[in-house]
CSV table of C-alpha atoms and ligand atoms in Angstrom, one decimal:
chain,number,residue,atom,x,y,z
A,1,MET,CA,-21.0,4.8,-34.3
A,2,SER,CA,-17.7,3.3,-33.2
A,3,LEU,CA,-17.4,0.8,-30.4
A,4,ILE,CA,-15.8,2.3,-27.4
A,5,GLN,CA,-14.8,0.0,-24.6
A,6,SER,CA,-13.1,0.6,-21.3
A,7,ARG,CA,-11.9,-2.3,-19.3
A,8,ALA,CA,-9.5,-3.0,-16.4
A,9,VAL,CA,-6.3,-4.8,-17.4
A,10,VAL,CA,-6.3,-7.0,-14.4
A,11,GLU,CA,-9.6,-8.6,-13.5
A,12,PRO,CA,-10.3,-9.1,-9.8
A,13,LEU,CA,-8.6,-12.2,-8.3
A,14,VAL,CA,-10.6,-15.4,-8.3
A,15,HIS,CA,-12.1,-15.9,-5.0
A,16,ARG,CA,-12.2,-19.4,-3.5
A,17,LEU,CA,-12.6,-18.4,0.0
A,18,SER,CA,-13.4,-21.6,1.8
A,19,LEU,CA,-13.4,-25.3,1.0
A,20,ARG,CA,-16.1,-25.8,3.5
A,21,PRO,CA,-18.4,-22.8,3.6
A,22,ASP,CA,-20.1,-24.1,6.7
A,23,GLU,CA,-16.8,-24.0,8.6
A,24,PRO,CA,-16.3,-20.5,10.0
A,25,LYS,CA,-12.6,-21.0,11.0
A,26,LEU,CA,-10.2,-20.0,8.4
A,27,PRO,CA,-7.8,-22.7,7.1
A,28,SER,CA,-4.0,-22.6,7.3
A,29,VAL,CA,-1.8,-22.1,4.2
A,30,ASP,CA,-0.6,-25.7,4.5
A,31,GLU,CA,-4.2,-27.0,4.6
A,32,MET,CA,-5.0,-25.0,1.5
A,33,VAL,CA,-1.9,-26.2,-0.4
A,34,ALA,CA,-2.7,-29.9,0.6
A,35,ALA,CA,-6.4,-29.5,-0.5
A,36,LEU,CA,-6.0,-27.4,-3.7
A,37,ARG,CA,-2.4,-28.4,-4.8
A,38,PRO,CA,-2.5,-25.1,-6.6
A,39,ALA,CA,-0.9,-25.0,-10.1
A,40,GLU,CA,-1.4,-21.2,-10.2
A,41,PRO,CA,0.0,-18.7,-7.7
A,42,MET,CA,-2.2,-18.7,-4.6
A,43,HIS,CA,-2.5,-15.4,-2.8
A,44,CYS,CA,-3.0,-16.0,1.0
A,45,ILE,CA,-4.6,-13.1,2.7
A,46,ARG,CA,-4.5,-13.0,6.5
A,47,PRO,CA,-7.4,-10.8,7.6
A,48,GLY,CA,-6.5,-11.2,11.3
A,49,VAL,CA,-3.0,-9.9,10.7
A,50,ILE,CA,-4.2,-6.9,8.7
A,51,ALA,CA,-6.9,-6.0,11.2
A,52,ALA,CA,-4.4,-6.2,14.1
A,53,SER,CA,-1.9,-4.0,12.2
A,54,ALA,CA,-4.6,-1.4,11.6
A,55,PHE,CA,-5.6,-1.5,15.2
A,56,ALA,CA,-2.0,-1.1,16.4
A,57,PHE,CA,-1.4,1.8,14.1
A,58,ARG,CA,-4.6,3.6,15.0
A,59,HIS,CA,-3.9,3.2,18.7
A,60,GLY,CA,-0.3,4.4,18.5
A,61,PHE,CA,-0.9,7.4,16.2
A,62,LYS,CA,-2.4,10.5,17.7
A,63,GLY,CA,-4.5,11.5,14.7
A,64,GLU,CA,-6.6,10.2,11.8
A,65,VAL,CA,-5.3,7.1,9.9
A,66,LEU,CA,-6.0,7.0,6.2
A,67,TYR,CA,-5.2,3.8,4.4
A,68,ALA,CA,-3.3,4.3,1.1
A,69,VAL,CA,-5.5,2.1,-1.2
A,70,LYS,CA,-2.9,1.6,-4.0
A,71,CYS,CA,-0.8,-0.5,-1.7
A,72,ASN,CA,-3.4,-3.3,-1.8
A,73,PRO,CA,-6.9,-2.6,-3.1
A,74,GLU,CA,-8.1,-6.2,-2.8
A,75,PRO,CA,-11.7,-6.0,-1.3
A,76,THR,CA,-10.7,-8.8,1.2
A,77,VAL,CA,-7.9,-6.6,2.4
A,78,LEU,CA,-10.0,-3.5,2.6
A,79,ARG,CA,-12.7,-5.3,4.6
A,80,ALA,CA,-10.0,-6.5,7.1
A,81,LEU,CA,-8.8,-2.9,7.5
A,82,TRP,CA,-12.3,-1.8,8.1
A,83,GLU,CA,-12.5,-4.5,10.8
A,84,GLY,CA,-9.4,-3.0,12.3
A,85,GLY,CA,-11.2,0.3,12.5
A,86,ILE,CA,-9.9,2.1,9.4
A,87,ARG,CA,-12.6,4.6,8.2
A,88,HIS,CA,-10.5,6.9,6.0
A,89,PHE,CA,-9.1,6.0,2.6
A,90,ASP,CA,-6.4,7.8,0.6
A,91,CYS,CA,-7.3,7.3,-3.0
A,92,ALA,CA,-5.3,8.3,-6.1
A,93,SER,CA,-7.6,7.5,-9.0
A,94,ILE,CA,-11.3,7.6,-9.6
A,95,SER,CA,-11.4,3.7,-9.8
A,96,GLU,CA,-10.0,3.6,-6.3
A,97,VAL,CA,-12.6,6.1,-5.2
A,98,GLN,CA,-15.4,4.0,-6.8
A,99,LEU,CA,-14.1,0.8,-5.2
A,100,VAL,CA,-14.0,2.2,-1.7
A,101,ARG,CA,-17.4,3.9,-2.0
A,102,ARG,CA,-18.9,0.7,-3.3
A,103,LEU,CA,-17.6,-1.3,-0.4
A,104,PHE,CA,-18.1,1.3,2.4
A,105,PRO,CA,-20.9,3.8,1.9
A,106,GLY,CA,-19.8,5.5,5.1
A,107,ALA,CA,-16.1,5.8,4.4
A,108,GLU,CA,-14.3,9.1,4.3
A,109,ILE,CA,-12.4,9.3,1.0
A,110,HIS,CA,-9.6,11.7,0.3
A,111,PHE,CA,-8.2,12.3,-3.2
A,112,MET,CA,-4.5,12.5,-2.5
A,113,HIS,CA,-2.9,12.5,-5.9
A,114,PRO,CA,-1.4,15.9,-6.8
A,115,VAL,CA,-2.3,15.5,-10.5
A,116,LYS,CA,-5.9,14.6,-11.3
A,117,SER,CA,-8.1,14.8,-14.4
A,118,ARG,CA,-11.0,17.3,-14.4
A,119,LEU,CA,-13.4,14.5,-14.9
A,120,ALA,CA,-12.1,12.6,-11.9
A,121,ILE,CA,-12.4,15.7,-9.7
A,122,ARG,CA,-15.9,16.3,-10.8
A,123,GLU,CA,-17.0,12.7,-10.4
A,124,ALA,CA,-15.3,12.3,-7.0
A,125,TRP,CA,-17.1,15.5,-5.7
A,126,ASP,CA,-20.5,14.9,-7.3
A,127,LEU,CA,-21.0,11.2,-7.0
A,128,HIS,CA,-18.7,9.9,-4.2
A,129,HIS,CA,-18.8,12.7,-1.7
A,130,VAL,CA,-15.0,13.2,-1.8
A,131,ARG,CA,-14.2,16.6,-0.2
A,132,ASP,CA,-10.4,16.6,0.1
A,133,PHE,CA,-7.9,17.1,-2.7
A,134,VAL,CA,-4.1,17.4,-2.7
A,135,LEU,CA,-2.1,19.6,-5.0
A,136,ASP,CA,1.5,20.8,-5.5
A,137,SER,CA,1.1,23.5,-8.2
A,138,GLU,CA,-0.8,26.6,-8.9
A,139,GLU,CA,-2.2,25.0,-12.1
A,140,GLU,CA,-3.8,22.1,-10.1
A,141,LEU,CA,-5.2,24.5,-7.6
A,142,GLU,CA,-6.9,26.5,-10.4
A,143,LYS,CA,-8.1,23.3,-12.0
A,144,ILE,CA,-9.8,22.0,-8.8
A,145,LEU,CA,-11.4,25.4,-8.2
A,146,ALA,CA,-12.5,25.7,-11.8
A,147,VAL,CA,-14.2,22.3,-11.8
A,148,LEU,CA,-16.1,22.9,-8.6
A,149,GLU,CA,-18.9,25.4,-8.1
A,150,PRO,CA,-17.8,28.9,-6.9
A,151,ASP,CA,-19.4,28.3,-3.6
A,152,ALA,CA,-17.8,24.9,-3.0
A,153,ARG,CA,-15.4,24.7,0.0
A,154,PRO,CA,-13.2,21.7,-0.7
A,155,GLY,CA,-10.5,20.5,1.7
A,156,LEU,CA,-7.2,21.6,0.0
A,157,PHE,CA,-3.9,20.0,0.9
A,158,VAL,CA,-0.6,21.3,-0.3
A,159,ARG,CA,2.0,18.5,-0.9
A,160,ILE,CA,5.5,19.6,0.1
A,161,GLY,CA,8.6,18.1,-1.6
A,162,LEU,CA,11.3,16.8,0.7
A,163,PRO,CA,15.1,16.5,0.4
A,164,GLU,CA,16.5,12.9,0.2
A,165,THR,CA,15.3,10.7,3.1
A,166,GLY,CA,16.2,7.3,4.2
A,167,ALA,CA,13.4,5.8,2.1
A,168,SER,CA,13.9,2.8,-0.2
A,169,ILE,CA,11.6,4.5,-2.8
A,170,ASN,CA,11.8,8.3,-3.0
A,171,LEU,CA,8.9,10.2,-4.5
A,172,SER,CA,9.9,13.8,-4.1
A,173,LYS,CA,11.4,14.0,-7.6
A,174,LYS,CA,7.9,13.4,-9.0
A,175,PHE,CA,5.7,15.3,-6.5
A,176,GLY,CA,5.9,18.1,-4.0
A,177,ALA,CA,6.1,21.9,-4.0
A,178,THR,CA,9.2,23.8,-2.9
A,179,PRO,CA,8.8,25.5,0.5
A,180,ASP,CA,8.3,28.9,-1.1
A,181,LEU,CA,5.7,27.7,-3.6
A,182,ALA,CA,4.0,25.6,-0.9
A,183,ALA,CA,3.6,28.7,1.4
A,184,ARG,CA,2.2,30.7,-1.6
A,185,LEU,CA,-0.2,27.9,-2.5
A,186,LEU,CA,-1.5,27.8,1.1
A,187,ALA,CA,-2.1,31.5,1.1
A,188,MET,CA,-3.8,31.3,-2.3
A,189,ALA,CA,-6.0,28.3,-1.3
A,190,ARG,CA,-7.1,29.6,2.1
A,191,GLY,CA,-10.0,31.8,0.9
A,192,ARG,CA,-11.6,28.9,-1.0
A,193,ALA,CA,-10.7,26.0,1.4
A,194,GLY,CA,-13.2,24.4,3.7
A,195,ARG,CA,-10.1,23.1,5.4
A,196,LEU,CA,-6.5,23.6,4.6
A,197,GLY,CA,-3.7,21.1,5.0
A,198,VAL,CA,-0.1,20.4,4.5
A,199,ALA,CA,0.9,16.9,3.3
A,200,PHE,CA,4.2,15.2,2.6
A,201,HIS,CA,5.4,11.6,1.9
A,202,VAL,CA,8.9,10.7,3.0
A,203,GLY,CA,9.0,7.8,0.4
A,204,SER,CA,8.2,4.1,0.9
A,205,GLN,CA,9.9,1.8,3.3
A,206,CYS,CA,11.7,4.7,5.0
A,207,LEU,CA,14.0,3.2,7.7
A,208,GLU,CA,14.8,6.5,9.4
A,209,PRO,CA,12.4,7.9,12.0
A,210,GLU,CA,14.3,11.3,11.8
A,211,ALA,CA,13.0,11.7,8.3
A,212,TRP,CA,9.6,12.6,9.8
A,213,ARG,CA,11.1,15.1,12.3
A,214,THR,CA,12.9,16.9,9.4
A,215,ALA,CA,9.7,16.9,7.3
A,216,ILE,CA,7.4,18.1,10.1
A,217,ARG,CA,9.9,21.0,10.9
A,218,LEU,CA,9.9,21.9,7.2
A,219,SER,CA,6.1,21.8,7.2
A,220,GLY,CA,6.0,24.1,10.3
A,221,GLU,CA,8.2,26.6,8.4
A,222,VAL,CA,6.0,26.5,5.4
A,223,ILE,CA,2.9,27.1,7.5
A,224,ARG,CA,4.4,30.0,9.3
A,225,ALA,CA,5.7,31.5,6.1
A,226,SER,CA,2.2,31.2,4.5
A,227,GLY,CA,0.7,33.5,7.2
A,228,VAL,CA,-2.5,31.6,7.1
A,229,ARG,CA,-4.3,29.2,9.4
A,230,VAL,CA,-3.9,25.5,8.6
A,231,GLU,CA,-6.1,22.7,10.0
A,232,VAL,CA,-4.3,19.5,9.1
A,233,LEU,CA,-0.7,18.2,8.9
A,234,ASP,CA,-0.6,14.9,7.0
A,235,VAL,CA,2.6,13.0,7.6
A,236,GLY,CA,2.0,10.6,4.8
A,237,GLY,CA,3.0,7.0,4.5
A,238,GLY,CA,6.4,5.3,4.2
A,239,PHE,CA,6.4,3.4,7.6
A,240,PRO,CA,8.6,0.4,7.1
A,241,VAL,CA,8.1,-3.3,7.8
A,242,ALA,CA,10.6,-6.2,8.3
A,243,TYR,CA,12.1,-8.2,5.4
A,244,PRO,CA,14.8,-10.8,5.8
A,245,ASP,CA,17.6,-8.3,5.3
A,246,MET,CA,15.8,-5.2,6.8
A,247,ASP,CA,15.0,-4.9,10.4
A,248,PRO,CA,13.6,-1.4,10.9
A,249,PRO,CA,12.9,0.2,14.2
A,250,ALA,CA,9.5,-0.7,15.6
A,251,LEU,CA,6.5,1.5,14.6
A,252,GLY,CA,6.5,3.0,18.1
A,253,ALA,CA,9.9,4.7,17.4
A,254,PHE,CA,8.5,6.4,14.3
A,255,LEU,CA,5.3,7.5,16.1
A,256,GLN,CA,7.3,8.9,19.0
A,257,VAL,CA,9.4,11.1,16.7
A,258,ILE,CA,6.2,12.3,15.1
A,259,ASP,CA,4.8,13.1,18.6
A,260,GLU,CA,7.9,15.0,19.6
A,261,ALA,CA,8.1,17.0,16.3
A,262,TYR,CA,4.4,17.8,16.4
A,263,ALA,CA,4.7,19.0,20.0
A,264,GLU,CA,7.7,21.2,19.0
A,265,LEU,CA,5.6,22.8,16.3
A,266,ASP,CA,3.3,24.2,18.9
A,267,MET,CA,0.3,24.5,16.6
A,268,PRO,CA,-2.5,23.0,18.7
A,269,GLY,CA,-5.1,23.9,16.0
A,270,VAL,CA,-3.4,21.6,13.5
A,271,LYS,CA,-4.6,18.0,13.5
A,272,LEU,CA,-2.4,15.1,12.5
A,273,TRP,CA,-3.2,12.6,9.7
A,274,ALA,CA,-1.1,9.7,8.4
A,275,GLU,CA,-1.5,7.7,5.2
A,276,PRO,CA,0.2,4.3,5.8
A,277,GLY,CA,0.0,1.6,3.2
A,278,ARG,CA,2.8,-1.0,3.6
A,279,ALA,CA,2.8,-1.0,7.4
A,280,LEU,CA,-0.8,-2.0,7.5
A,281,VAL,CA,-0.8,-4.8,4.9
A,282,ALA,CA,2.6,-6.2,4.1
A,283,GLY,CA,2.5,-9.0,6.6
A,284,GLY,CA,-1.1,-9.8,5.7
A,285,GLY,CA,-0.3,-11.3,2.4
A,286,SER,CA,1.8,-14.1,1.0
A,287,VAL,CA,1.9,-15.9,-2.3
A,288,VAL,CA,2.3,-19.7,-2.7
A,289,VAL,CA,4.2,-20.5,-5.9
A,290,GLN,CA,5.1,-23.9,-7.5
A,291,VAL,CA,8.5,-24.8,-8.8
A,292,GLN,CA,8.4,-25.8,-12.4
A,293,LEU,CA,12.0,-26.4,-13.1
A,294,ARG,CA,15.3,-26.3,-11.3
A,295,LYS,CA,18.6,-25.3,-12.8
A,296,GLU,CA,21.3,-25.5,-10.1
A,297,ALA,CA,20.5,-22.7,-7.7
A,298,MET,CA,17.9,-21.1,-9.9
A,299,LEU,CA,14.2,-22.1,-9.5
A,300,TYR,CA,11.7,-21.4,-12.3
A,301,ILE,CA,8.5,-20.6,-10.4
A,302,ASN,CA,5.0,-19.7,-11.6
A,303,ASP,CA,4.9,-16.1,-10.4
A,304,GLY,CA,7.4,-13.3,-10.9
A,305,VAL,CA,8.0,-9.6,-11.4
A,306,TYR,CA,4.9,-9.2,-13.6
A,307,GLY,CA,2.9,-10.9,-10.9
A,308,ALA,CA,3.0,-10.4,-7.2
A,309,LEU,CA,6.8,-10.2,-6.9
A,310,ALA,CA,7.5,-6.9,-8.7
A,311,ASP,CA,9.7,-5.6,-5.9
A,312,ALA,CA,11.8,-8.7,-5.9
A,313,GLY,CA,12.9,-7.8,-9.4
A,314,ALA,CA,14.4,-4.3,-10.1
A,315,LEU,CA,14.2,-3.2,-6.4
A,316,ASN,CA,15.8,-6.6,-5.3
A,317,PHE,CA,13.6,-6.9,-2.3
A,318,ARG,CA,14.2,-10.1,-0.3
A,319,PHE,CA,11.1,-11.9,1.0
A,320,PRO,CA,10.9,-14.7,3.6
A,321,THR,CA,10.4,-18.1,2.0
A,322,ARG,CA,9.3,-21.5,3.2
A,323,LEU,CA,9.1,-24.8,1.3
A,324,ILE,CA,5.8,-26.7,1.4
A,325,ARG,CA,5.5,-30.4,0.6
A,326,PRO,CA,2.1,-31.7,1.5
A,327,GLY,CA,2.3,-34.9,3.5
A,328,HIS,CA,6.0,-34.4,4.4
A,329,ASN,CA,6.7,-32.8,7.7
A,330,ASP,CA,10.4,-33.5,7.4
A,331,VAL,CA,11.5,-30.8,4.9
A,332,GLY,CA,15.1,-29.9,5.5
A,333,ALA,CA,16.3,-26.7,7.1
A,334,PRO,CA,16.3,-23.6,4.9
A,335,ASP,CA,20.1,-23.4,4.6
A,336,ALA,CA,20.6,-23.0,0.8
A,337,ALA,CA,20.4,-19.8,-1.2
A,338,PHE,CA,18.3,-19.7,-4.3
A,339,GLY,CA,17.3,-17.2,-7.0
A,340,PHE,CA,14.0,-17.3,-8.9
A,341,PHE,CA,13.0,-16.9,-12.5
A,342,GLY,CA,9.4,-15.9,-13.1
A,343,PRO,CA,7.1,-17.5,-15.7
A,344,THR,CA,7.3,-14.9,-18.5
A,345,CYS,CA,9.7,-15.0,-21.4
A,346,ASP,CA,11.3,-11.7,-20.3
A,347,ALA,CA,14.9,-11.8,-19.1
A,348,LEU,CA,14.0,-9.1,-16.6
A,349,ASP,CA,11.6,-11.5,-14.9
A,350,VAL,CA,14.3,-12.6,-12.5
A,351,MET,CA,14.6,-12.3,-8.7
A,352,GLU,CA,18.1,-12.6,-7.4
A,353,GLY,CA,17.1,-12.9,-3.7
A,354,PRO,CA,18.9,-14.8,-2.3
A,355,PHE,CA,15.9,-16.7,-1.0
A,356,MET,CA,16.6,-19.4,1.7
A,357,LEU,CA,15.2,-22.9,1.2
A,358,PRO,CA,16.1,-26.5,1.9
A,359,ALA,CA,19.0,-27.6,-0.5
A,360,ASP,CA,16.9,-30.3,-2.2
A,361,ALA,CA,14.1,-27.9,-3.4
A,362,LYS,CA,12.8,-29.4,-6.7
A,363,GLU,CA,10.2,-29.3,-9.4
A,364,GLY,CA,6.7,-29.7,-8.0
A,365,ASP,CA,7.5,-28.2,-4.6
A,366,TRP,CA,5.5,-25.3,-3.4
A,367,ILE,CA,7.1,-22.2,-1.8
A,368,GLU,CA,5.4,-19.7,0.3
A,369,ILE,CA,6.8,-16.2,-0.2
A,370,GLY,CA,5.8,-13.9,2.6
A,371,GLN,CA,5.5,-10.1,3.3
A,372,VAL,CA,4.0,-9.5,-0.2
A,373,GLY,CA,0.7,-8.0,1.1
A,374,ALA,CA,2.0,-4.6,0.2
A,375,TYR,CA,2.6,-3.8,-3.5
A,376,GLY,CA,2.2,-7.5,-4.5
A,377,THR,CA,-1.3,-8.2,-5.7
A,378,SER,CA,-1.7,-4.6,-6.7
A,379,LEU,CA,1.2,-4.6,-9.2
A,380,ARG,CA,0.1,-7.7,-11.0
A,381,THR,CA,-0.2,-7.5,-14.8
A,382,ALA,CA,-1.5,-9.8,-17.5
A,383,PHE,CA,1.8,-9.9,-19.4
A,384,ASN,CA,2.5,-13.0,-21.4
A,385,GLY,CA,-0.8,-14.6,-20.2
A,386,PHE,CA,0.4,-15.3,-16.7
A,387,ASP,CA,-2.4,-13.5,-15.0
A,388,ARG,CA,-4.2,-16.3,-13.2
A,389,ALA,CA,-4.1,-16.6,-9.5
A,390,LEU,CA,-6.2,-17.9,-6.6
A,391,LEU,CA,-7.1,-15.9,-3.6
A,392,VAL,CA,-7.7,-17.5,-0.2
A,393,GLU,CA,-8.1,-16.2,3.3
A,394,VAL,CA,-6.0,-18.0,5.9
A,395,ALA,CA,-5.5,-17.9,9.7
A,396,ASP,CA,-1.7,-18.0,9.7
A,397,PRO,CA,0.3,-15.3,11.5
A,398,ALA,CA,2.6,-13.1,9.4
A,399,MET,CA,5.8,-14.8,8.2
A,400,LEU,CA,7.8,-12.0,9.9
A,401,GLU,CA,6.9,-10.0,13.0
A,402,THR,CA,5.7,-6.7,11.8
A,403,GLY,CA,3.1,-3.9,12.3
A,404,GLY,CA,0.8,-6.1,14.3
A,405,LYS,CA,3.0,-6.0,17.3
A,406,PRO,CA,1.5,-3.8,20.0
A,407,VAL,CA,3.3,-0.5,20.1
B,501,LIG,C1,2.1,5.3,-1.8
B,501,LIG,C2,1.7,6.4,-0.9
B,501,LIG,C3,1.4,6.2,0.4
B,501,LIG,C4,1.6,4.9,1.1
B,501,LIG,O1,3.0,4.6,1.2
B,501,LIG,P1,3.6,3.4,2.0
B,501,LIG,O2,5.0,3.4,1.8
B,501,LIG,O3,2.9,2.2,1.4
B,501,LIG,O4,3.2,3.6,3.4
B,501,LIG,C5,1.0,7.3,1.2
B,501,LIG,N1,0.8,8.5,0.7
B,501,LIG,C6,1.0,8.8,-0.6
B,501,LIG,C7,0.8,10.1,-1.1
B,501,LIG,C8,1.5,7.8,-1.5
B,501,LIG,O5,1.8,8.0,-2.7
């Protein structure tokens, strides 16, 4: 018999939650750097910021809030979201489903990836009480129905593709049915659906509130064209946060457009759902890196695009930065522009920034890089052996105002 193994590429982060376990108050980032002098990237989770962002979203949004787990599946983060009242989770793989079910026996899990394996559908339904599945094709509808018993009544959600929006990352090329197909899928699914829904995703970090109005109107047209009753309109994720070069409208502006467009639909039987990721967790995570070498305005640091800083690479995201020198309160003003090289040997492991730091930044200094709670820890790889990191919980506020602001 051959040996068959299945393993996760990236092991869970090393937890060193507290230096003094008897001390209930969380430390600050600076205290942790002074105490640990971390030679590996140190991920700093801010549970208070995450819980506050979740609370603010839930109270501003007139519907059910599902957290998009892929954005940051770290258990510490998921627990902070639960603290903030999140009870629904948008999962895209069976591993995400298992993780959420293990942490929260009472959570409502929704399988919102339009392409799933038969095995994943089966396991999600049988073992983890997942009842909602998204689809954007006739083939996927047939697959879901073929896997489940003939008398099963799953929640079936049809994902609609959207024209270009103001999103930094557009997903409609990969997923989404045309309006004609979506209307047909709704009509076909109705007879077998315990509940029927329409879903869309405007794309991540969408700076334009009007993108939701356009998408909700399109959803309304699809629902009317289908001729069947629909119970849920899922307006997806994509809600933006602030970065040093992006200052999006406040969350309230997006939620107001959604309110207006929903009212205009005039379909009171249709309930609203949203699937935010970034908006709930971006400000809740930073990474502290150490400078290993300086060449003029380029700093070689110990984390990079194969670690927590993927979006600073190809997507050229800029993140807020802050120099930390334990014992020195007199670090200069952040008035010089730097670029970063990550630790791997790959030429693509470069982050142009610019990232603002004091002009005398040098080898041995630590730098806190903020707003990486979304798509930071979750995109880490083990490439080139640079997969070690520490994880700590801290009491600091977010490095930029975001999400947690009352709306
Ligand atoms: C990634 C994703 C989300 C979350 O997107 P954010 O931009 O992080 O809010 C929500 N829904 C779907 C279907 C996704 O793929």
